Amino acid sequence: MNKPTANCGFATAIKAIEGKWKVDILCELGTASRRFGRLRQSIPAISEKMLTQQLRELEADGLVNREVYPGSPTKVVYSLTESGAALNAGAEALCRWGEQFPSGIDA
């Protein structure tokens, strides 16, 4: 009998997206790179403070790239890293599952 590993790949993926808004942010960035204000508009229920915090965590985890362009005002663009795009692709199956079995679990 195989002994369960302490950190399987699924657990790593779930840990990377834990947080109320990370999935929403990753989905938005999966469609296109975005500036902070545009992200904020596309997820209206998130506060600026929470968006900043979640973006910093995603950047620290290597899922989101933050590119700063010089100028006045400074332009900052967020995009998915290769790892973030791969996570989004993997999450598509979970999204399909949620659409197929929507009533079994309370949100």
CSV table of C-alpha atoms in Angstrom, one decimal:
chain,number,residue,atom,x,y,z
A,1,MET,CA,0.0,0.0,0.0
A,2,ASN,CA,1.4,3.4,-0.9
A,3,LYS,CA,2.0,5.9,1.8
A,4,PRO,CA,0.3,9.2,1.1
A,5,THR,CA,2.7,12.1,0.4
A,6,ALA,CA,2.7,15.1,2.7
A,7,ASN,CA,2.4,17.5,-0.3
A,8,CYS,CA,0.8,16.1,-3.4
A,9,GLY,CA,0.4,18.3,-6.5
A,10,PHE,CA,-3.3,18.9,-5.9
A,11,ALA,CA,-2.7,20.2,-2.4
A,12,THR,CA,0.0,22.6,-3.8
A,13,ALA,CA,-2.5,23.9,-6.4
A,14,ILE,CA,-5.2,24.4,-3.9
A,15,LYS,CA,-2.8,26.2,-1.6
A,16,ALA,CA,-1.8,28.5,-4.5
A,17,ILE,CA,-5.3,29.7,-5.0
A,18,GLU,CA,-6.6,29.8,-1.5
A,19,GLY,CA,-8.0,33.2,-0.7
A,20,LYS,CA,-11.3,34.6,-1.6
A,21,TRP,CA,-10.3,36.5,-4.7
A,22,LYS,CA,-7.3,34.7,-6.2
A,23,VAL,CA,-9.4,32.6,-8.6
A,24,ASP,CA,-11.2,35.7,-9.9
A,25,ILE,CA,-7.9,37.5,-10.4
A,26,LEU,CA,-6.3,34.5,-12.2
A,27,CYS,CA,-9.4,34.2,-14.4
A,28,GLU,CA,-9.3,37.9,-15.3
A,29,LEU,CA,-5.6,37.8,-16.1
A,30,GLY,CA,-6.1,34.6,-18.1
A,31,THR,CA,-8.1,36.6,-20.7
A,32,ALA,CA,-5.6,39.5,-20.9
A,33,SER,CA,-2.9,41.5,-19.1
A,34,ARG,CA,-4.5,44.2,-16.9
A,35,ARG,CA,-3.6,47.3,-15.1
A,36,PHE,CA,-4.7,47.6,-11.5
A,37,GLY,CA,-7.7,49.9,-12.2
A,38,ARG,CA,-9.0,47.6,-14.9
A,39,LEU,CA,-8.7,44.6,-12.6
A,40,ARG,CA,-10.5,46.5,-9.9
A,41,GLN,CA,-13.3,47.4,-12.3
A,42,SER,CA,-13.7,43.8,-13.4
A,43,ILE,CA,-14.0,42.5,-9.9
A,44,PRO,CA,-16.2,45.2,-8.3
A,45,ALA,CA,-16.8,43.5,-4.9
A,46,ILE,CA,-13.0,43.5,-4.1
A,47,SER,CA,-11.5,46.4,-2.1
A,48,GLU,CA,-8.3,48.0,-3.3
A,49,LYS,CA,-6.5,46.8,-0.2
A,50,MET,CA,-7.6,43.2,-0.8
A,51,LEU,CA,-6.7,43.3,-4.5
A,52,THR,CA,-3.3,44.7,-3.7
A,53,GLN,CA,-2.7,42.0,-1.0
A,54,GLN,CA,-3.9,39.1,-3.3
A,55,LEU,CA,-1.8,40.4,-6.2
A,56,ARG,CA,1.3,40.5,-4.0
A,57,GLU,CA,0.7,37.0,-2.8
A,58,LEU,CA,0.2,35.7,-6.4
A,59,GLU,CA,3.3,37.5,-7.4
A,60,ALA,CA,5.3,36.0,-4.5
A,61,ASP,CA,4.0,32.6,-5.5
A,62,GLY,CA,5.3,33.1,-9.1
A,63,LEU,CA,1.8,33.0,-10.6
A,64,VAL,CA,1.5,36.7,-11.6
A,65,ASN,CA,4.0,39.0,-13.1
A,66,ARG,CA,4.1,42.7,-12.2
A,67,GLU,CA,5.7,44.9,-14.8
A,68,VAL,CA,6.3,48.6,-14.1
A,69,TYR,CA,6.6,51.0,-16.9
A,70,PRO,CA,8.3,54.4,-16.2
A,71,GLY,CA,6.4,57.6,-16.7
A,72,SER,CA,4.1,59.9,-14.9
A,73,PRO,CA,2.0,58.4,-13.6
A,74,THR,CA,3.8,55.1,-13.4
A,75,LYS,CA,2.1,52.3,-15.4
A,76,VAL,CA,1.9,48.9,-13.8
A,77,VAL,CA,0.6,45.9,-15.7
A,78,TYR,CA,-0.2,42.5,-14.3
A,79,SER,CA,-0.1,39.3,-16.3
A,80,LEU,CA,0.1,35.6,-15.7
A,81,THR,CA,3.4,33.9,-15.6
A,82,GLU,CA,3.9,30.6,-17.4
A,83,SER,CA,3.1,28.9,-14.1
A,84,GLY,CA,0.0,31.0,-13.6
A,85,ALA,CA,-1.3,30.2,-17.1
A,86,ALA,CA,-0.6,26.5,-16.5
A,87,LEU,CA,-2.6,26.6,-13.3
A,88,ASN,CA,-5.5,28.3,-15.1
A,89,ALA,CA,-5.5,25.6,-17.7
A,90,GLY,CA,-5.6,23.0,-15.0
A,91,ALA,CA,-8.4,24.7,-13.2
A,92,GLU,CA,-10.6,24.5,-16.3
A,93,ALA,CA,-11.5,20.9,-15.4
A,94,LEU,CA,-12.6,22.0,-11.9
A,95,CYS,CA,-14.7,24.8,-13.5
A,96,ARG,CA,-16.4,22.2,-15.7
A,97,TRP,CA,-17.1,20.0,-12.7
A,98,GLY,CA,-18.6,22.9,-10.8
A,99,GLU,CA,-20.9,23.7,-13.8
A,100,GLN,CA,-21.9,20.0,-14.1
A,101,PHE,CA,-22.6,19.5,-10.3
A,102,PRO,CA,-23.6,22.9,-9.0
A,103,SER,CA,-26.0,21.9,-6.3
A,104,GLY,CA,-24.1,19.4,-4.3
A,105,ILE,CA,-21.9,21.8,-2.3
A,106,ASP,CA,-22.8,25.0,-0.6
A,107,ALA,CA,-20.8,28.0,-1.8
